[in-house]
mmCIF file of C-alpha atoms in Angstrom:
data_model
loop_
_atom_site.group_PDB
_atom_site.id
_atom_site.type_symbol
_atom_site.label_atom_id
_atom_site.label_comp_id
_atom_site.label_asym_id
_atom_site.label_seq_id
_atom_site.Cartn_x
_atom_site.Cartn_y
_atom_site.Cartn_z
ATOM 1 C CA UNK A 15 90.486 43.853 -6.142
ATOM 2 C CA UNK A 16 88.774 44.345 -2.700
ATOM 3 C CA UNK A 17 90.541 46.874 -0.123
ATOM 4 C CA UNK A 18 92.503 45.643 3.081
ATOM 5 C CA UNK A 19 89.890 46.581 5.915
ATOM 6 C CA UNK A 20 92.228 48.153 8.353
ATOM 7 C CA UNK A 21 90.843 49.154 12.388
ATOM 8 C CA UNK A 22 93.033 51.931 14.115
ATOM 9 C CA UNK A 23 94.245 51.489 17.326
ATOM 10 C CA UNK A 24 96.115 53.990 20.420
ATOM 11 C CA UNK A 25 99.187 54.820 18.508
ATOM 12 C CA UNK A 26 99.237 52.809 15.837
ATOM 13 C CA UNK A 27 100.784 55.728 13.074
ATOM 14 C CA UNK A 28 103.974 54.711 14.437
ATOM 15 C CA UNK A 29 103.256 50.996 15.702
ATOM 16 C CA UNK A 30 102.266 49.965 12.645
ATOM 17 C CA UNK A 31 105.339 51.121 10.405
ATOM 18 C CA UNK A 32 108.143 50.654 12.775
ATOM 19 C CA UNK A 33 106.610 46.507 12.998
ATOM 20 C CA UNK A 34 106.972 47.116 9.000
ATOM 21 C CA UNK A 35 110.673 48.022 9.476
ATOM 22 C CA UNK A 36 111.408 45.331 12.460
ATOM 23 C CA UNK A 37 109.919 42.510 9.801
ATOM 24 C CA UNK A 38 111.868 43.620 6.761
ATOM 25 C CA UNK A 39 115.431 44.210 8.756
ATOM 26 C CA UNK A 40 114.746 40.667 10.287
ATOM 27 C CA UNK A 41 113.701 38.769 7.142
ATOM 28 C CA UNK A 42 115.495 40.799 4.115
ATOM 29 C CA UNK A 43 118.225 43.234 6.413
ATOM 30 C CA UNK A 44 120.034 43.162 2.662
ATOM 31 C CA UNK A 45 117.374 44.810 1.166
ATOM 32 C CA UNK A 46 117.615 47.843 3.545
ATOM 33 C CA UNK A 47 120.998 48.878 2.223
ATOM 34 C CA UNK A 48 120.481 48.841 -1.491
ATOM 35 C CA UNK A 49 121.663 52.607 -1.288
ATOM 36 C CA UNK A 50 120.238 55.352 -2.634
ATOM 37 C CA UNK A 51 117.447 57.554 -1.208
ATOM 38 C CA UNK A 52 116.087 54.368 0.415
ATOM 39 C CA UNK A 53 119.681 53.493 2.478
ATOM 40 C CA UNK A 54 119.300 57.266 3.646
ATOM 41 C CA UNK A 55 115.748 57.153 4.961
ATOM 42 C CA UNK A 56 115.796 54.033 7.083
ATOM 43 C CA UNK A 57 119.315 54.961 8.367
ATOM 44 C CA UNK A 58 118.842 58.898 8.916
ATOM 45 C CA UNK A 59 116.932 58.349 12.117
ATOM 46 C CA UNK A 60 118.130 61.920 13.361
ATOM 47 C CA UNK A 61 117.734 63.861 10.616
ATOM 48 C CA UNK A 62 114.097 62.479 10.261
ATOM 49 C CA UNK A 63 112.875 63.216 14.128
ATOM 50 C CA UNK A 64 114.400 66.594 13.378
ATOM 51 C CA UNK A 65 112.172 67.594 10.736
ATOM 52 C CA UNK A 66 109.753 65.876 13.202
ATOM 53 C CA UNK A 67 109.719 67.928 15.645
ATOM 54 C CA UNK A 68 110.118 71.345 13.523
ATOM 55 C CA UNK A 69 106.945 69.672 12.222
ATOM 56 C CA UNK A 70 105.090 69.561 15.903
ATOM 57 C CA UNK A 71 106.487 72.906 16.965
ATOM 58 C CA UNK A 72 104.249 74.265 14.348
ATOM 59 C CA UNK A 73 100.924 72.194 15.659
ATOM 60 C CA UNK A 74 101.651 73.678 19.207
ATOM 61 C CA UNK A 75 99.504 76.788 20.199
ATOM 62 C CA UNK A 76 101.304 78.798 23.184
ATOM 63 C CA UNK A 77 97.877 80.924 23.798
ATOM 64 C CA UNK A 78 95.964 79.943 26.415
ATOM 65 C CA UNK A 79 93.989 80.887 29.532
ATOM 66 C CA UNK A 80 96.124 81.995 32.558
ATOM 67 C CA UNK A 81 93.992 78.921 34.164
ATOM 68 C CA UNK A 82 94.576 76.238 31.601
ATOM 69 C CA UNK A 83 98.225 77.284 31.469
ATOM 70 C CA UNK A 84 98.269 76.688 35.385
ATOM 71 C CA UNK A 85 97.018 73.517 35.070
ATOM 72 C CA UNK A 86 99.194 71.868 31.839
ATOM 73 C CA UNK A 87 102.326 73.630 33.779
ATOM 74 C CA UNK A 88 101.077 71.334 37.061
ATOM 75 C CA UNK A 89 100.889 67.959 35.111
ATOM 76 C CA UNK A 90 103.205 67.781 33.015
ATOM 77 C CA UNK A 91 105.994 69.615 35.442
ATOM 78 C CA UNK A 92 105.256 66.488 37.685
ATOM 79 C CA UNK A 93 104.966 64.085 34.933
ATOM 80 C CA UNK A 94 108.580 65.206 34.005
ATOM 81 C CA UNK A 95 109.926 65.418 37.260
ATOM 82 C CA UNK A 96 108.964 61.600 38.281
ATOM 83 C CA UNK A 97 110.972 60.385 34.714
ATOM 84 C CA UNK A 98 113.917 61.918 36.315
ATOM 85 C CA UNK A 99 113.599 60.572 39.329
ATOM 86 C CA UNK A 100 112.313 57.142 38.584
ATOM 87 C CA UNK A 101 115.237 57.151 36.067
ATOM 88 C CA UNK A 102 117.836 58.563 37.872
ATOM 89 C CA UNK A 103 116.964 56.280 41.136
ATOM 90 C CA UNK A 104 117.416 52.580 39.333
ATOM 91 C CA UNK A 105 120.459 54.228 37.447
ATOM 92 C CA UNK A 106 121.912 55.102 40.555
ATOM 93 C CA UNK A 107 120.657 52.627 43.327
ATOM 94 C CA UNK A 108 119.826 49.119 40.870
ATOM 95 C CA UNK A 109 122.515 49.356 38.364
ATOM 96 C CA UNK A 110 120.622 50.196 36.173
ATOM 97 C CA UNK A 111 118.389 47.757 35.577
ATOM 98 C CA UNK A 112 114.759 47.519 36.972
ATOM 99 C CA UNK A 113 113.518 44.193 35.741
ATOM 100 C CA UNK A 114 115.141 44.727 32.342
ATOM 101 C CA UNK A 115 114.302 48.925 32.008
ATOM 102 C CA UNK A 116 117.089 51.269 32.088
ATOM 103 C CA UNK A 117 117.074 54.562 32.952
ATOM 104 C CA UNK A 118 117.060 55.445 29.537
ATOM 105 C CA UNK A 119 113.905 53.375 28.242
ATOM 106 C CA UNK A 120 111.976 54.896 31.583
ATOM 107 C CA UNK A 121 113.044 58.785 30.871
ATOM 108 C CA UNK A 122 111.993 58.518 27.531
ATOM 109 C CA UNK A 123 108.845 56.829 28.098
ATOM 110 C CA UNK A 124 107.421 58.724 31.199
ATOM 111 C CA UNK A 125 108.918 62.106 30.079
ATOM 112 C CA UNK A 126 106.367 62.470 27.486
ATOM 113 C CA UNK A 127 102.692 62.240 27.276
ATOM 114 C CA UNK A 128 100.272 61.108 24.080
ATOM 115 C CA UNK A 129 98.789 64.962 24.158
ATOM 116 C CA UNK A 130 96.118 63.703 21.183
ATOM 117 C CA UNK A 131 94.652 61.413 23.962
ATOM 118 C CA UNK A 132 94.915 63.788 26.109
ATOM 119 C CA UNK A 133 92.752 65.743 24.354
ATOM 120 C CA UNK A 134 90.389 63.382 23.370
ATOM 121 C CA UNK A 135 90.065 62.406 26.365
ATOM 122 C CA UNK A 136 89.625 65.960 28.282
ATOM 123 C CA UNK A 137 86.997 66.625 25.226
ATOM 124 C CA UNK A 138 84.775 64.416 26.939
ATOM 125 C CA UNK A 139 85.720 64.272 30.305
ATOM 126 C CA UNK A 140 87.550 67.912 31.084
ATOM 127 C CA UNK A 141 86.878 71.518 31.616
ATOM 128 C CA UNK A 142 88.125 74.133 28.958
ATOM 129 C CA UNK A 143 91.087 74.331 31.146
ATOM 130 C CA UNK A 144 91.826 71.315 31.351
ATOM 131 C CA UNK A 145 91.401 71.190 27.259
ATOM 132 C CA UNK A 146 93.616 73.867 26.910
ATOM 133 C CA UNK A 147 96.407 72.569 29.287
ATOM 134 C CA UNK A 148 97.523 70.531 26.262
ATOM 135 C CA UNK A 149 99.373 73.919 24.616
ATOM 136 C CA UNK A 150 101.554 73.480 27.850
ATOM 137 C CA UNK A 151 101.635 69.649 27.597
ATOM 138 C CA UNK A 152 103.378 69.572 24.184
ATOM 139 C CA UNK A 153 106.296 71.735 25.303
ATOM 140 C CA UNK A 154 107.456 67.987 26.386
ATOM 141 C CA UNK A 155 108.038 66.225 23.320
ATOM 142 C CA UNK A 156 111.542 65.108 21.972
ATOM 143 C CA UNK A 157 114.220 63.737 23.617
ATOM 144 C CA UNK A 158 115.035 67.115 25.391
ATOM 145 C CA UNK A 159 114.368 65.919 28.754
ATOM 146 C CA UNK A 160 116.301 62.673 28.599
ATOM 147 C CA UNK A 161 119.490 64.502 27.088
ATOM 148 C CA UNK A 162 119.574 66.904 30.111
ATOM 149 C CA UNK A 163 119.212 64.610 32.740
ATOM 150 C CA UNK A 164 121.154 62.145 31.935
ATOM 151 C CA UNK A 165 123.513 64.304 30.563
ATOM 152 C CA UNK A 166 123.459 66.308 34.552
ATOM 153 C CA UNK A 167 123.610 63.317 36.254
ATOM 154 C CA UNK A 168 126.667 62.797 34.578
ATOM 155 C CA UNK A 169 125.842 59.326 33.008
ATOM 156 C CA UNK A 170 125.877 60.682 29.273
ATOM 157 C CA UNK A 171 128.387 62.244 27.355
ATOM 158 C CA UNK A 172 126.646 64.933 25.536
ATOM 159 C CA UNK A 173 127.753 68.692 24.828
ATOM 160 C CA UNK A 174 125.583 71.710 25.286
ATOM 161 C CA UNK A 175 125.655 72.621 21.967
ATOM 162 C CA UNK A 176 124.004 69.045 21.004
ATOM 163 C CA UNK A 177 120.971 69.513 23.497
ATOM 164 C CA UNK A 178 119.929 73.206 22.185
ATOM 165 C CA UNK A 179 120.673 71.756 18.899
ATOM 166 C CA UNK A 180 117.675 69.020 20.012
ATOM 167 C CA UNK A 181 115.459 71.819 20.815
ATOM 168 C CA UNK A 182 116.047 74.022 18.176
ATOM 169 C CA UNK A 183 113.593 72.254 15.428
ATOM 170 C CA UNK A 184 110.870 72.213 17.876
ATOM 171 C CA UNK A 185 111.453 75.934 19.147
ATOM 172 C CA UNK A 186 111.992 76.976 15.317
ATOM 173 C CA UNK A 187 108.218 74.951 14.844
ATOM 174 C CA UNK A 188 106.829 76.833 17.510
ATOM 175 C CA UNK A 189 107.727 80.092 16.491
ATOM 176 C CA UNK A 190 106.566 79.838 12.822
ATOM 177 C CA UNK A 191 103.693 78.207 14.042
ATOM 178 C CA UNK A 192 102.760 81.040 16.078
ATOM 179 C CA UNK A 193 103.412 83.685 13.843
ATOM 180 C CA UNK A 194 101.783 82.555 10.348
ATOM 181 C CA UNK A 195 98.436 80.668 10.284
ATOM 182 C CA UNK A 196 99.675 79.369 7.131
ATOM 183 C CA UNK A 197 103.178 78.052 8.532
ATOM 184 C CA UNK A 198 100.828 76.464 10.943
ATOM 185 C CA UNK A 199 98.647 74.834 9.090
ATOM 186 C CA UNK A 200 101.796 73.544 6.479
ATOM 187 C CA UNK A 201 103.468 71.723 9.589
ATOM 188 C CA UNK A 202 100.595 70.411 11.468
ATOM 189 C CA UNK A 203 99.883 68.937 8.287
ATOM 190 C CA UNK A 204 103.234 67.056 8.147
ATOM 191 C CA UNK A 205 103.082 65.557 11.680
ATOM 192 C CA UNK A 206 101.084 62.399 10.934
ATOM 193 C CA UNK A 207 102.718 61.249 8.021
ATOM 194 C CA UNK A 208 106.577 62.234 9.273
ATOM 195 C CA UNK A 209 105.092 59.867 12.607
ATOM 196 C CA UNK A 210 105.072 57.077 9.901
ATOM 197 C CA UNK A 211 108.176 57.989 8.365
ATOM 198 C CA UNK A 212 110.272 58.322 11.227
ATOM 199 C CA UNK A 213 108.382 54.819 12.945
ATOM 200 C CA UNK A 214 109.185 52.714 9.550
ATOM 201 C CA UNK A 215 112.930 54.366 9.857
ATOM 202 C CA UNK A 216 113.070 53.577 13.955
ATOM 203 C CA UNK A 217 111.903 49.707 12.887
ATOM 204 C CA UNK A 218 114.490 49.493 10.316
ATOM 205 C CA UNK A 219 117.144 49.367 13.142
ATOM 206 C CA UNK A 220 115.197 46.902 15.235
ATOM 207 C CA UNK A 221 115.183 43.079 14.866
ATOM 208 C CA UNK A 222 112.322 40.699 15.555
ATOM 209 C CA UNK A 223 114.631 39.037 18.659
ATOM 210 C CA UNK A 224 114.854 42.750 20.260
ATOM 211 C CA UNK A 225 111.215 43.852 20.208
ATOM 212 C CA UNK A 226 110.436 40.498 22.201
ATOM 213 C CA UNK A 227 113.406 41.662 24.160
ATOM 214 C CA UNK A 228 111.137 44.667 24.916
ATOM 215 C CA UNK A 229 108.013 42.626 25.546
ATOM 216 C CA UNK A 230 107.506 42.261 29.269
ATOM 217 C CA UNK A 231 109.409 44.915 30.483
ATOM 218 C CA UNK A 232 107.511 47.399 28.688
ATOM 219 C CA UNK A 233 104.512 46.388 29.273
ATOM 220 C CA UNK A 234 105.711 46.970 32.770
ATOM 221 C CA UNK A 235 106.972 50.037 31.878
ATOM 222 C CA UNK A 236 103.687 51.321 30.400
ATOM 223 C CA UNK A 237 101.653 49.882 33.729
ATOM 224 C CA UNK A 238 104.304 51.814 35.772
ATOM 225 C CA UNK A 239 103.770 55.787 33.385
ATOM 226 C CA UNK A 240 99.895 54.959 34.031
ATOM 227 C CA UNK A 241 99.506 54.004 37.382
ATOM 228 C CA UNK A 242 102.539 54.731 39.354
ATOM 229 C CA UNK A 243 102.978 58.173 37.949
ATOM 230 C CA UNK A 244 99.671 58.667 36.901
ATOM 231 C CA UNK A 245 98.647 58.515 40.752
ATOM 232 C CA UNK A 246 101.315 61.191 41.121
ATOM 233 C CA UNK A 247 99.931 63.507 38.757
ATOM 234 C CA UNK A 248 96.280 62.983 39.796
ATOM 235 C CA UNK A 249 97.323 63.588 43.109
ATOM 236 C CA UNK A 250 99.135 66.853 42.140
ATOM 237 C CA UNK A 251 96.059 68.284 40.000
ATOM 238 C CA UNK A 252 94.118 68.085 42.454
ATOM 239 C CA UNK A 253 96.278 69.786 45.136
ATOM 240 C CA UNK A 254 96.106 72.943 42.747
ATOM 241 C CA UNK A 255 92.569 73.077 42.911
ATOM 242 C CA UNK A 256 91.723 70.686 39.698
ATOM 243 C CA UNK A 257 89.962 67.919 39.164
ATOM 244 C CA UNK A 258 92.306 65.229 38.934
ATOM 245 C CA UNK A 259 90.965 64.194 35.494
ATOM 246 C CA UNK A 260 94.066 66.065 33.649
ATOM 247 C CA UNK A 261 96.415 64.357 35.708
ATOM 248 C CA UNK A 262 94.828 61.318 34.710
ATOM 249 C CA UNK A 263 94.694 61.770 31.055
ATOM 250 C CA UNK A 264 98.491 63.194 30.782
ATOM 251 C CA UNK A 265 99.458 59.459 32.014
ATOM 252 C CA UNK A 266 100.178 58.310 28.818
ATOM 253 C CA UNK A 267 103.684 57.523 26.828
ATOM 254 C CA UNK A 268 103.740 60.025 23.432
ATOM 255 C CA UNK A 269 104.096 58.249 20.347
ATOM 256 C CA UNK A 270 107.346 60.463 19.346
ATOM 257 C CA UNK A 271 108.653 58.814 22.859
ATOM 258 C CA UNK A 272 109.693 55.908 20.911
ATOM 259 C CA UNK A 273 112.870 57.966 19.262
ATOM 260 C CA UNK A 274 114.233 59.373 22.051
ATOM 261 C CA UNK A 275 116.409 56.285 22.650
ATOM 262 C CA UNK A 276 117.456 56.253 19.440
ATOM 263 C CA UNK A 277 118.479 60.238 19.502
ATOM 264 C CA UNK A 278 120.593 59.913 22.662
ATOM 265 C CA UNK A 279 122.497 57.023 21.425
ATOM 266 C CA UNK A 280 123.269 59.241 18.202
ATOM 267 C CA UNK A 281 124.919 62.032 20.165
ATOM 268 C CA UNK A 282 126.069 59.914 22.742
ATOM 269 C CA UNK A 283 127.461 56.202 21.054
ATOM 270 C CA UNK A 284 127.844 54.548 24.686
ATOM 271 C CA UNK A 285 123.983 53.913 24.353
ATOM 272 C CA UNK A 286 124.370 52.308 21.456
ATOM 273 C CA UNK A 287 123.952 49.350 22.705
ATOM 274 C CA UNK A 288 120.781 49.416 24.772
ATOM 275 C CA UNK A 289 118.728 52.052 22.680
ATOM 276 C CA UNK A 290 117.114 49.265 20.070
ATOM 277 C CA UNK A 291 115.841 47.152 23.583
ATOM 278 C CA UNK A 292 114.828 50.567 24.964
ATOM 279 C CA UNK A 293 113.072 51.421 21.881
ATOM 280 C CA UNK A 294 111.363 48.135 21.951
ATOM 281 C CA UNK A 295 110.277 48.875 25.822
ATOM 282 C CA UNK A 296 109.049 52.418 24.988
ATOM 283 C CA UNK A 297 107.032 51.386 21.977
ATOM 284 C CA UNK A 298 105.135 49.094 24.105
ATOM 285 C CA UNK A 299 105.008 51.427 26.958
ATOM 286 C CA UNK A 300 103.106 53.406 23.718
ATOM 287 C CA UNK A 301 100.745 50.711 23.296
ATOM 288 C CA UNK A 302 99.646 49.823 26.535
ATOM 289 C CA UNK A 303 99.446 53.137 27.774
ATOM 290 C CA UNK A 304 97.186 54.236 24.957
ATOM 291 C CA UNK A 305 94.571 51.946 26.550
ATOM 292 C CA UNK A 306 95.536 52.286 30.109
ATOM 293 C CA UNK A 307 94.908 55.938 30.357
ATOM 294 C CA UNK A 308 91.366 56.547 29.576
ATOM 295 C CA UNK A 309 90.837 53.652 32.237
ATOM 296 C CA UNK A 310 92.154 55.318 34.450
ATOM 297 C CA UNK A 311 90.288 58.501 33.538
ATOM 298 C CA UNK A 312 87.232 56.965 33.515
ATOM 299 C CA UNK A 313 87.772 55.306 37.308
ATOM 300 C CA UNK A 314 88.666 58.892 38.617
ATOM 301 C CA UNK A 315 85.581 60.813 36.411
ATOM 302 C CA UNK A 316 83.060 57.750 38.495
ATOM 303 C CA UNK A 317 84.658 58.100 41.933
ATOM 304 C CA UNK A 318 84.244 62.010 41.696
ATOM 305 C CA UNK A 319 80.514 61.660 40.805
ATOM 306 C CA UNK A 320 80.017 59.129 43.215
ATOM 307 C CA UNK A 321 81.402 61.622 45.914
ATOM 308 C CA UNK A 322 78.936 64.376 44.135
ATOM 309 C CA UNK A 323 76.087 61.927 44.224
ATOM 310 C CA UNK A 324 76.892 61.236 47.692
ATOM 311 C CA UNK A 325 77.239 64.514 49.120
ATOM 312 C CA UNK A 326 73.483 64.831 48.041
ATOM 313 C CA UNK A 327 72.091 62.095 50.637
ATOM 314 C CA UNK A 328 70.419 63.548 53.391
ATOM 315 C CA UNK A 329 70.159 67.103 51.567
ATOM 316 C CA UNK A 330 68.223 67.821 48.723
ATOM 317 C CA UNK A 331 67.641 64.667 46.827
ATOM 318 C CA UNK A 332 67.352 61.906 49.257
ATOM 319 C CA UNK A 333 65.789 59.235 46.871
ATOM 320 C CA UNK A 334 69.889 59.048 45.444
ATOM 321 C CA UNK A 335 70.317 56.386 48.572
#
């Protein structure tokens, strides 16, 4: 029996199994609550992106150079500040609503950035700072950020206690991490496959109706992390002395984005209602930003060597014109 040829693409480890989940809730929703360890999995969302992010915590390296911690502080500090503000402005001032995305889909889509695109992309395009900035990039993961501001702006219900408790598996990751090689190589290895777990579990709650719900607007969604904030974050690297390229290649939408929704509306049951549409929005914020980025890297890489290559007409190497 010959083997299922399969070609990767951006993001696909939790594309892939949460369309998995969306097509077996929509065609065969009975067979999803058959009980048992099964029932558990696809309905213990939280518990899963908890272990997720214990899991992560442990793949994140806090040691850096004063330089590359400068710049991943710049980026992603930016990156993080324009979800709040983008989010906070059409919950405020549009109802809510920007052409179907909420402030909750657009915190938890430009809060976070795909930081193993970021590095790939930095490996061929960055300076070792800029490589390194990614062990201050992936402090941003979770739904941390979108708990605590929507939680300050007073439009979620959620207790203190329930945003450390967010942080805690990530902080607990981090530490271990840090302090055993072997702790860090036991959760690194777990982040891939609990990606699938938790992206088959996130589909599970989804419906076929809802993720075309999601279709437009987050495509817009992931134009608007690229472009809108990625000109943001381009413009603020380079400000601080950088090169604009890791500005470019944090302006992405993480893959573990696509739970946050999901998380708040677990602590907080008046998003309840919107967090399977804002799921669907993030998730293709996920896609389209996966291929979106390294465009956009590439078109700031080729203007700064066409400034380089013209800033040596009329000097040394005049055959350039």
């Amino acid at each position: 029996m010959g083997r299922v040829k399969y070609h990767r693409f951006p993001g696909d480890t939790i594309v892939v199994p949460m369309l998995i989940g969306v097509v077996l809730n929509s065609l065969v929703p009975g067979a999803l609550r058959v009980g048992g360890f099964f029932t558990s999995m696809v309905t213990g969302t939280g518990a899963l992106v908890g272990v997720f992010l214990l899991f992560l915590g442990g793949s994140i390296d806090i040691r850096s150079t004063p330089k590359a911690l400068k710049t991943g502080a710049v980026i992603i500090t930016v990156k993080v500040a324009m979800s709040v503000l983008l989010g906070l402005g059409v919950a405020f001032f549009l109802q809510d609503d920007f052409l179907g995305l909420s402030s909750l889909a657009i915190i938890s889509a430009v809060s976070v950035a795909n930081n193993a695109l970021y590095s790939g992309i930095t490996a061929q395009y960055g300076t070792d700072p800029e490589k390194g900035a990614v062990a201050v990039t992936s402090l941003s993961v979770g739904p941390t950020v979108t708990m605590i501001a929507l939680s300050s702006a007073g439009l979620a219900s959620i207790s203190v206690w329930a945003i450390v408790g967010s942080v805690l598996p990530l902080l607990l990751g981090i530490l271990l991490g840090n302090l055993s090689p072997w702790f860090k190589q036991t959760l690194s290895a777990g982040v891939t496959p609990c990606i699938l777990v938790v992206g088959f579990a996130l589909g599970c709650n989804m419906s076929v109706q809802e993720l075309f719900r999601g279709g437009l607007s987050g495509i817009l969604l992931g134009v608007i992390t690229v472009f809108g904030v990625g000109a943001v974050t381009i413009l603020a690297d380079k400000l601080t002395g950088g090169t604009g390229v890791a500005g470019a290649a944090i302006s992405s939408t993480a893959a573990s984005g696509v739970s946050n929704p999901g998380a708040l509306a677990a602590v907080d049951p008046a998003y309840a209602a919107i967090a399977p549409i804002a799921t669907a929005q993030v998730a293709a914020s996920v896609l389209v930003s996966s291929f979106l980025t390294p465009v956009l890297t590439s078109l700031v890489v080729k203007r700064r060597e066409g400034r380089s290559k013209a800033g040596g007409i009329g000097g040394k190497d005049p055959e350039v014109a």
